Short mmCIF file of C-alpha atoms and ligand atoms in Angstrom, two decimals:
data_model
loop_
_atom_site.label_atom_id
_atom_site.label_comp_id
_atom_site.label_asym_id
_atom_site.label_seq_id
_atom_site.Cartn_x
_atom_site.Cartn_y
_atom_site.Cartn_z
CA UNK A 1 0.00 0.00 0.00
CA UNK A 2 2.69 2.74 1.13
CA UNK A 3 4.94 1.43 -1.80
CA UNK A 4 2.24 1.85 -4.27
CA UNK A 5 1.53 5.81 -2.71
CA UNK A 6 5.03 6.34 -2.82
CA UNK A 7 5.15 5.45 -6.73
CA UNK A 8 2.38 7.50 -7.64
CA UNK A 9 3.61 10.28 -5.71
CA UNK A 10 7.05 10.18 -7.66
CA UNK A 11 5.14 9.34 -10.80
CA UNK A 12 3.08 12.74 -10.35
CA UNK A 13 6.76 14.68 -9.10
CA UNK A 14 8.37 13.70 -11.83
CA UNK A 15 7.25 15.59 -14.97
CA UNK A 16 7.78 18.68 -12.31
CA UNK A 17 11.48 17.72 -11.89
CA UNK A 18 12.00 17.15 -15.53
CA UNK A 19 10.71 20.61 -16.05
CA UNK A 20 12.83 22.26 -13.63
CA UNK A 21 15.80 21.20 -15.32
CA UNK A 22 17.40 23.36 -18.10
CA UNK A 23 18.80 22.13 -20.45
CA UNK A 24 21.95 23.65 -21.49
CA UNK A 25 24.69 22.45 -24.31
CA UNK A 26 28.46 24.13 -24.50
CA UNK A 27 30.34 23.98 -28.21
CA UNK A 28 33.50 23.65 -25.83
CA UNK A 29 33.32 21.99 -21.96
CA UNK A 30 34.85 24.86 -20.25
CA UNK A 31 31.92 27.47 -21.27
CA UNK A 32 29.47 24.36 -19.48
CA UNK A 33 31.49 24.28 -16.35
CA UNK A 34 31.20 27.59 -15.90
CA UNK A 35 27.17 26.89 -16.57
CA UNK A 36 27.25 24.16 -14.12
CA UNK A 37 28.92 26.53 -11.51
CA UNK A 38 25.96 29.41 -11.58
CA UNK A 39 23.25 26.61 -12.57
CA UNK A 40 23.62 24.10 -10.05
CA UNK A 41 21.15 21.59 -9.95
CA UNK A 42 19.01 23.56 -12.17
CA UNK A 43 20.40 22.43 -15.30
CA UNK A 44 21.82 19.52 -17.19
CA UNK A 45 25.27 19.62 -19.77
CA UNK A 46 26.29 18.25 -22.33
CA UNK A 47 29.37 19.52 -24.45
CA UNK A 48 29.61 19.09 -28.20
CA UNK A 49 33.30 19.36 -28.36
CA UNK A 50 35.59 17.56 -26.31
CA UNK A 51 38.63 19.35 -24.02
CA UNK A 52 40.93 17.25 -26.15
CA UNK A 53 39.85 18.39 -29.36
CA UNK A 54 40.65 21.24 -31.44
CA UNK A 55 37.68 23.83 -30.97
CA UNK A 56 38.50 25.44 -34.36
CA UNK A 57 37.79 22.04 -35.75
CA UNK A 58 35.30 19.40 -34.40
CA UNK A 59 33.72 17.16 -36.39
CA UNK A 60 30.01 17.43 -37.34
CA UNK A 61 28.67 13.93 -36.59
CA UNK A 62 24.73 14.13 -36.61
CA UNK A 63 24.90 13.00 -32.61
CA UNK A 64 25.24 16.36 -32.05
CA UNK A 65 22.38 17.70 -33.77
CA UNK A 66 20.75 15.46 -32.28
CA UNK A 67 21.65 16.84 -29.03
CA UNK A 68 21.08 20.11 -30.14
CA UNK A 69 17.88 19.18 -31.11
CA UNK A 70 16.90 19.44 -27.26
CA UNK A 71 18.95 22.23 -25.88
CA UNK A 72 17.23 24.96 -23.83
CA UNK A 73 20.29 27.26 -24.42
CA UNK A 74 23.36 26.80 -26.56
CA UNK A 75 26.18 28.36 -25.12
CA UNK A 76 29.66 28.95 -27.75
CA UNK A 77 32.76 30.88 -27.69
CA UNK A 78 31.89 32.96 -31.30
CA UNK A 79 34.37 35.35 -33.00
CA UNK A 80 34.23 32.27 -35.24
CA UNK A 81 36.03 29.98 -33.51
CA UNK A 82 33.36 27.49 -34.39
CA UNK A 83 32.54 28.92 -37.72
CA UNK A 84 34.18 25.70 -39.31
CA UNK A 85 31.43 23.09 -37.84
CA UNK A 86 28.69 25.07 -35.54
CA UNK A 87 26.36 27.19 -38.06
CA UNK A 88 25.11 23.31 -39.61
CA UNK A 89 24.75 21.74 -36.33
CA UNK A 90 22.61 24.33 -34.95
CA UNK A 91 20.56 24.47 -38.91
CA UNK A 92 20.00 21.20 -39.20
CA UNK A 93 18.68 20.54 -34.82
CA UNK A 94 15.72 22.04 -36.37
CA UNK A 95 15.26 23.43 -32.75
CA UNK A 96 13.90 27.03 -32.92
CA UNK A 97 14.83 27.97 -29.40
CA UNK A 98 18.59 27.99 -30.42
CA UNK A 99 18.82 30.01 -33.34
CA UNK A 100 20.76 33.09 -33.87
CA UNK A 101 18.67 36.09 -32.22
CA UNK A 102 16.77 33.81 -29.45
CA UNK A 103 17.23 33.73 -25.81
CA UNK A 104 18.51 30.30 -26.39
CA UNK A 105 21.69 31.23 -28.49
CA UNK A 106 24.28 33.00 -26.60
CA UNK A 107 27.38 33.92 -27.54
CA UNK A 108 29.51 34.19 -24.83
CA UNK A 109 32.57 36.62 -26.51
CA UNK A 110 30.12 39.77 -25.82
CA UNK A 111 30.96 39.44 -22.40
CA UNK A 112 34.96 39.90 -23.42
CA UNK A 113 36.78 42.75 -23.92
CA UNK A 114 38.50 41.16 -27.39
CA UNK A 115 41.98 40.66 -27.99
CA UNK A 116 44.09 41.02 -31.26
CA UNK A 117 41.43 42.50 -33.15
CA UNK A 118 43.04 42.71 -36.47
CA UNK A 119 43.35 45.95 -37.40
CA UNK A 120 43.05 46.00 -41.31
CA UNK A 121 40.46 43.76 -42.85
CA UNK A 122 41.37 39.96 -42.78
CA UNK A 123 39.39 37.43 -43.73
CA UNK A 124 39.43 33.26 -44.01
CA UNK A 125 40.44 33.46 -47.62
CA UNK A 126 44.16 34.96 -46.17
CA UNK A 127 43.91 31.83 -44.03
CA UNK A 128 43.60 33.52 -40.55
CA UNK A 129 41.76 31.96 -38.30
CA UNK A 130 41.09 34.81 -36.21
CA UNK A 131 39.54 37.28 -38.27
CA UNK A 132 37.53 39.17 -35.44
CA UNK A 133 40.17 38.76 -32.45
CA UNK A 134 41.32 35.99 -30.68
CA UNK A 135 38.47 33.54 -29.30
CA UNK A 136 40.49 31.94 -26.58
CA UNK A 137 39.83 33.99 -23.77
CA UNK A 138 37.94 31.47 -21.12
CA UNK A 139 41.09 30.42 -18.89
CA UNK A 140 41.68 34.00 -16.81
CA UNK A 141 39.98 35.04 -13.38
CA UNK A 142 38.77 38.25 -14.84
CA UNK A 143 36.80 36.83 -17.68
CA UNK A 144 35.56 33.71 -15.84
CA UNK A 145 33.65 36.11 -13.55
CA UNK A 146 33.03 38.27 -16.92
CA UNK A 147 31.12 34.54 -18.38
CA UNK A 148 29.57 33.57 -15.11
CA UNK A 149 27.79 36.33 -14.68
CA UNK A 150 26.60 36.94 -18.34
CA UNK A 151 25.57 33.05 -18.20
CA UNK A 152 23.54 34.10 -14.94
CA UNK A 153 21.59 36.82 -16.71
CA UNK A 154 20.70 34.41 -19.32
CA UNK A 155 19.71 31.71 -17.40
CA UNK A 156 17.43 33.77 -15.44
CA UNK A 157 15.57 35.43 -18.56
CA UNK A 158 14.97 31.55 -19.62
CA UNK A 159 14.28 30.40 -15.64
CA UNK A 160 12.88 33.05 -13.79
CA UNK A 161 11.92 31.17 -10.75
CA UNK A 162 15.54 30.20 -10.45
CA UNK A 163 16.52 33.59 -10.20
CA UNK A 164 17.47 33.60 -6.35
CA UNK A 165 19.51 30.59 -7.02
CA UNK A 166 21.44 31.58 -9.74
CA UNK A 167 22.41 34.96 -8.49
CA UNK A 168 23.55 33.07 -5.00
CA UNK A 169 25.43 30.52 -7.00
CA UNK A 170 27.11 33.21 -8.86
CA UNK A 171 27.87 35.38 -5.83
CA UNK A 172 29.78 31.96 -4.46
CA UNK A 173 31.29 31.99 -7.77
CA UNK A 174 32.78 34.80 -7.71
CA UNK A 175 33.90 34.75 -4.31
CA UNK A 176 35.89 31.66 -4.90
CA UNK A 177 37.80 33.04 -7.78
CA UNK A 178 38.47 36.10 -5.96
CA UNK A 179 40.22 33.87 -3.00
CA UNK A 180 41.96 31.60 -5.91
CA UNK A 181 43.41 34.70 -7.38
CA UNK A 182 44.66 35.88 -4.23
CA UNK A 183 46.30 32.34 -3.55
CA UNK A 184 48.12 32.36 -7.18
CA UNK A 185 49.40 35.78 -6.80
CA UNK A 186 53.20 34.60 -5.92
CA UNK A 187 52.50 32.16 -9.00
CA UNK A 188 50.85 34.85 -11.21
CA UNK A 189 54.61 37.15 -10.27
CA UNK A 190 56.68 34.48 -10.86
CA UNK A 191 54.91 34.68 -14.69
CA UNK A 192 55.41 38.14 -15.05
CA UNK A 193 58.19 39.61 -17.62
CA UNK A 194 58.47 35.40 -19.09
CA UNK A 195 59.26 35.43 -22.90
CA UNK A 196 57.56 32.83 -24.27
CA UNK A 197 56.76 31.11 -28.05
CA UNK A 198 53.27 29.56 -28.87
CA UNK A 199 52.36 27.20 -31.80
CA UNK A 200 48.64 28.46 -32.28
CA UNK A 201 47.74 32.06 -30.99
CA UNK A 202 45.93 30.60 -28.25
CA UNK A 203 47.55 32.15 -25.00
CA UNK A 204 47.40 36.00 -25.80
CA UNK A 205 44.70 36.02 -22.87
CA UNK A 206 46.52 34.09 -20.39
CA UNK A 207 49.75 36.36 -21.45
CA UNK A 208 48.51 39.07 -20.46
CA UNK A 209 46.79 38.04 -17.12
CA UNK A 210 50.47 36.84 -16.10
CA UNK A 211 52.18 39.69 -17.85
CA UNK A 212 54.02 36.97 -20.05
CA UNK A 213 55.77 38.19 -23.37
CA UNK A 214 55.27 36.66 -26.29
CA UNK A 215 58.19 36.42 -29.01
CA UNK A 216 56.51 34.44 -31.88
CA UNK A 217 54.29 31.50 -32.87
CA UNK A 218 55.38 28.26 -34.86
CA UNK A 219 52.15 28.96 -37.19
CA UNK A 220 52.71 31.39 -39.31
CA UNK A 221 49.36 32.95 -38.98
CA UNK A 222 46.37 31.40 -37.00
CA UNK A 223 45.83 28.51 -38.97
CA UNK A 224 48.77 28.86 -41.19
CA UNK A 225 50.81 25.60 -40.34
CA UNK A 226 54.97 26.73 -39.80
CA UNK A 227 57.20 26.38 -43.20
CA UNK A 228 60.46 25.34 -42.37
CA UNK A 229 61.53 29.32 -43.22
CA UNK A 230 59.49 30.49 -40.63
CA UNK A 231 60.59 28.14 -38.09
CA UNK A 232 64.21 28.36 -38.97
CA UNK A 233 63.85 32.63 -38.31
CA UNK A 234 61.63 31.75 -35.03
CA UNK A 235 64.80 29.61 -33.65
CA UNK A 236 67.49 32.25 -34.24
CA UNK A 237 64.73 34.89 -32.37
CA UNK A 238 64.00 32.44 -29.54
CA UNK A 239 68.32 32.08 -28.94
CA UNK A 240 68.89 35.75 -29.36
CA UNK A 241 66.01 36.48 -27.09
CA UNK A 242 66.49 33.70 -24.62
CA UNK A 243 63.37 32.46 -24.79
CA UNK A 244 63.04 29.50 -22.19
CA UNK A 245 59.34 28.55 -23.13
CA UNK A 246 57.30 26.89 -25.70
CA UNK A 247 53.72 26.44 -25.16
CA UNK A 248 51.48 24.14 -27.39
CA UNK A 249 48.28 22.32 -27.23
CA UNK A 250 47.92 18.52 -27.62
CA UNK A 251 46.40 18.25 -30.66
CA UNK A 252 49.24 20.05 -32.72
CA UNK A 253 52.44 18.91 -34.42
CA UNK A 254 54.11 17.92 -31.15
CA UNK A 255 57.10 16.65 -32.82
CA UNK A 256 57.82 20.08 -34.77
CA UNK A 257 57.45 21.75 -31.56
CA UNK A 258 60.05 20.07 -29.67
CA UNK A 259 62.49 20.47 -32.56
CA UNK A 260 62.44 23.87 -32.46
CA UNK A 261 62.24 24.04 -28.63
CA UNK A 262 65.24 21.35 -28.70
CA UNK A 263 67.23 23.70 -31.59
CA UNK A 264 66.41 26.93 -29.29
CA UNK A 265 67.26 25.56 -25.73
CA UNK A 266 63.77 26.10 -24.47
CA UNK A 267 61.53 23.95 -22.91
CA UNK A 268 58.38 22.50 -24.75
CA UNK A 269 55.53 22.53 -22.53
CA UNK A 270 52.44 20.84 -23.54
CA UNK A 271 48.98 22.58 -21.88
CA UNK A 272 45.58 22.01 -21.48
CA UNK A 273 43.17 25.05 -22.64
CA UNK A 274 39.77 23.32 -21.64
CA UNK A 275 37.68 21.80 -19.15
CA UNK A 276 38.68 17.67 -20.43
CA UNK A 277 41.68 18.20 -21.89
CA UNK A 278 43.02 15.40 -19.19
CA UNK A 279 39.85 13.49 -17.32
CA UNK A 280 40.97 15.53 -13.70
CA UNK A 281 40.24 18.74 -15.49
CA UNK A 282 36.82 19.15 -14.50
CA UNK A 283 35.78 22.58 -13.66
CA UNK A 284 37.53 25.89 -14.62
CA UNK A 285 39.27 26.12 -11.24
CA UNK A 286 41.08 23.27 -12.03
CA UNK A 287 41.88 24.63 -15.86
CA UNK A 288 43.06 27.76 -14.48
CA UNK A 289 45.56 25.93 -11.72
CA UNK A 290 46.63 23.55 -14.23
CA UNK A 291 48.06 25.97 -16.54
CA UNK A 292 49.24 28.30 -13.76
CA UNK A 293 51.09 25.30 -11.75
CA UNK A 294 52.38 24.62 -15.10
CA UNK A 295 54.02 27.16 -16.29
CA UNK A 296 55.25 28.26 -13.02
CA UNK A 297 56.84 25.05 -12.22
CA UNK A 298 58.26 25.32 -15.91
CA UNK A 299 59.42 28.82 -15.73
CA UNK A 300 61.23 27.92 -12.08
CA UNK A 301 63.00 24.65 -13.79
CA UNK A 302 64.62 26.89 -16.52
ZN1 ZN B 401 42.57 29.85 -32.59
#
């Protein structure tokens, strides 16, 4: 008899709990976990790249428009980062509520103040990648708060009654970024005034948090893969200018980079840049200290 109560009861609670429960789909894992941090409870992820993967390239397997297909709000990096394999996913969900112009599409670069905004007209034809300013900005303090909070606002236009939540969870947010910072500030220092080379021009953001100096980049442009010209000119620059550091994602040419860090007496130091890029990189905090504990430890050894 009680067991029988008890089912009906959940069977009547549950279309309320599947209600309450947003649903909310990143183009890159790191723009989620900050989601998840400000959301809570209140809404399920799902991610259609993975940290491992090249954003500027993921591939555009109809499992994802299928997921897209039930989204509630699609959150992605824009300044076309995903210009390559978003735009068809989000077509062909055939889900109104996350086209471009509705509460369900938000693209997250309005709430950064851009980097390397190219300053005479480029466009993909020259083969840069970047052609609006550099969309890898999610991995400093200052703009995680900046995406947390512009995350909040739109959660609560598409959830009004969690409103109270969301601005708590983003209050607690905040606060533990602010207490982060101030623990990586002898870290952060330590940064400060380090030449470095990149292979992609992924780390302008995180360069200028930590006051890093960047000499050069193995591509040739964003995009452009290095000719052996170009890399030859980069080595003699990295030796005149001491440069101890080369940073480089995973999925580039990991075997060109540590030639030229090998031919320049640097050290090659391979980084994550999202949420997944190793399975203990699960929410931005642990991103953010990755890198950090990375480089510092890096900078320290050379
Ligand atoms: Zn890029």
């Amino acid at each position: 008899m009680t067991r029988i109560r008890l089912l009906a009861v959940l069977v009547a609670l549950a279309p309320l709990a599947a209600r309450a429960e947003l649903r909310v789909v990143s183009s890159i894992p790191t723009l989620g976990a900050l989601a998840k941090e400000v959301g809570g409870d209140r809404i399920s992820l799902d991610s259609l790249g993975k940290g491992y993967q090249d954003p500027h390239f993921v591939e555009p397997k109809p499992s994802l428009m299928l997921t897209l297909n039930k989204a509630d709000l699609l959150l992605y990096v824009g300044l076309e980062l995903e210009i390559g394999w978003l735009p068809p996913l989000v077509l062909g969900s055939r889900n109104p509520k996350i086209q471009t112009g509705e509460l369900g599409n938000l693209d997250c670069s309005q709430a950064i103040p851009v980097l390397d905004v190219p300053t005479t007209k480029v466009d993909r034809s020259m083969g840069d990648i970047h052609p609006q300013g550099n969309p890898h900005y999610w991995i400093p303090p200052e703009n995680a708060r900046r995406l947390a909070k512009l995350i909040a606002t739109r959660l609560t236009q598409l959830d009004p009654e969690g409103a109270a939540t969301y601005q708590k969870r983003l209050a607690d947010f905040n606060a533990r970024v602010d207490a982060k910072e101030k623990s990586w500030t002898p870290l952060v220092r330590k940064m400060n005034g380090e030449k470095i080379v990149t292979y992609h021009k992924s780390w302008s953001y995180v360069s200028k948090w930590l006051g890093m100096e960047e000499i050069g980049y193995l591509e040739i442009k964003p995009g452009i893969p290095p000719s052996p010209d170009h890399l030859l000119r980069l080595i003699q620059q990295m030796r005149a200018e001491h440069v101890q550091l080369l940073l480089v994602e995973d999925f580039y040419n990991l075997s060109t980079a540590r030639l030229v860090a090998d031919k320049a007496g640097a050290k090659m130091l391979v980084l994550p840049t999202d949420v997944g890029a190793k399975p203990e990189i699960r929410t931005w905090f642990d991103l953010a200290e990755t890198v950090l504990r990375a480089l510092a430890n890096a900078a320290g050894a050379g």
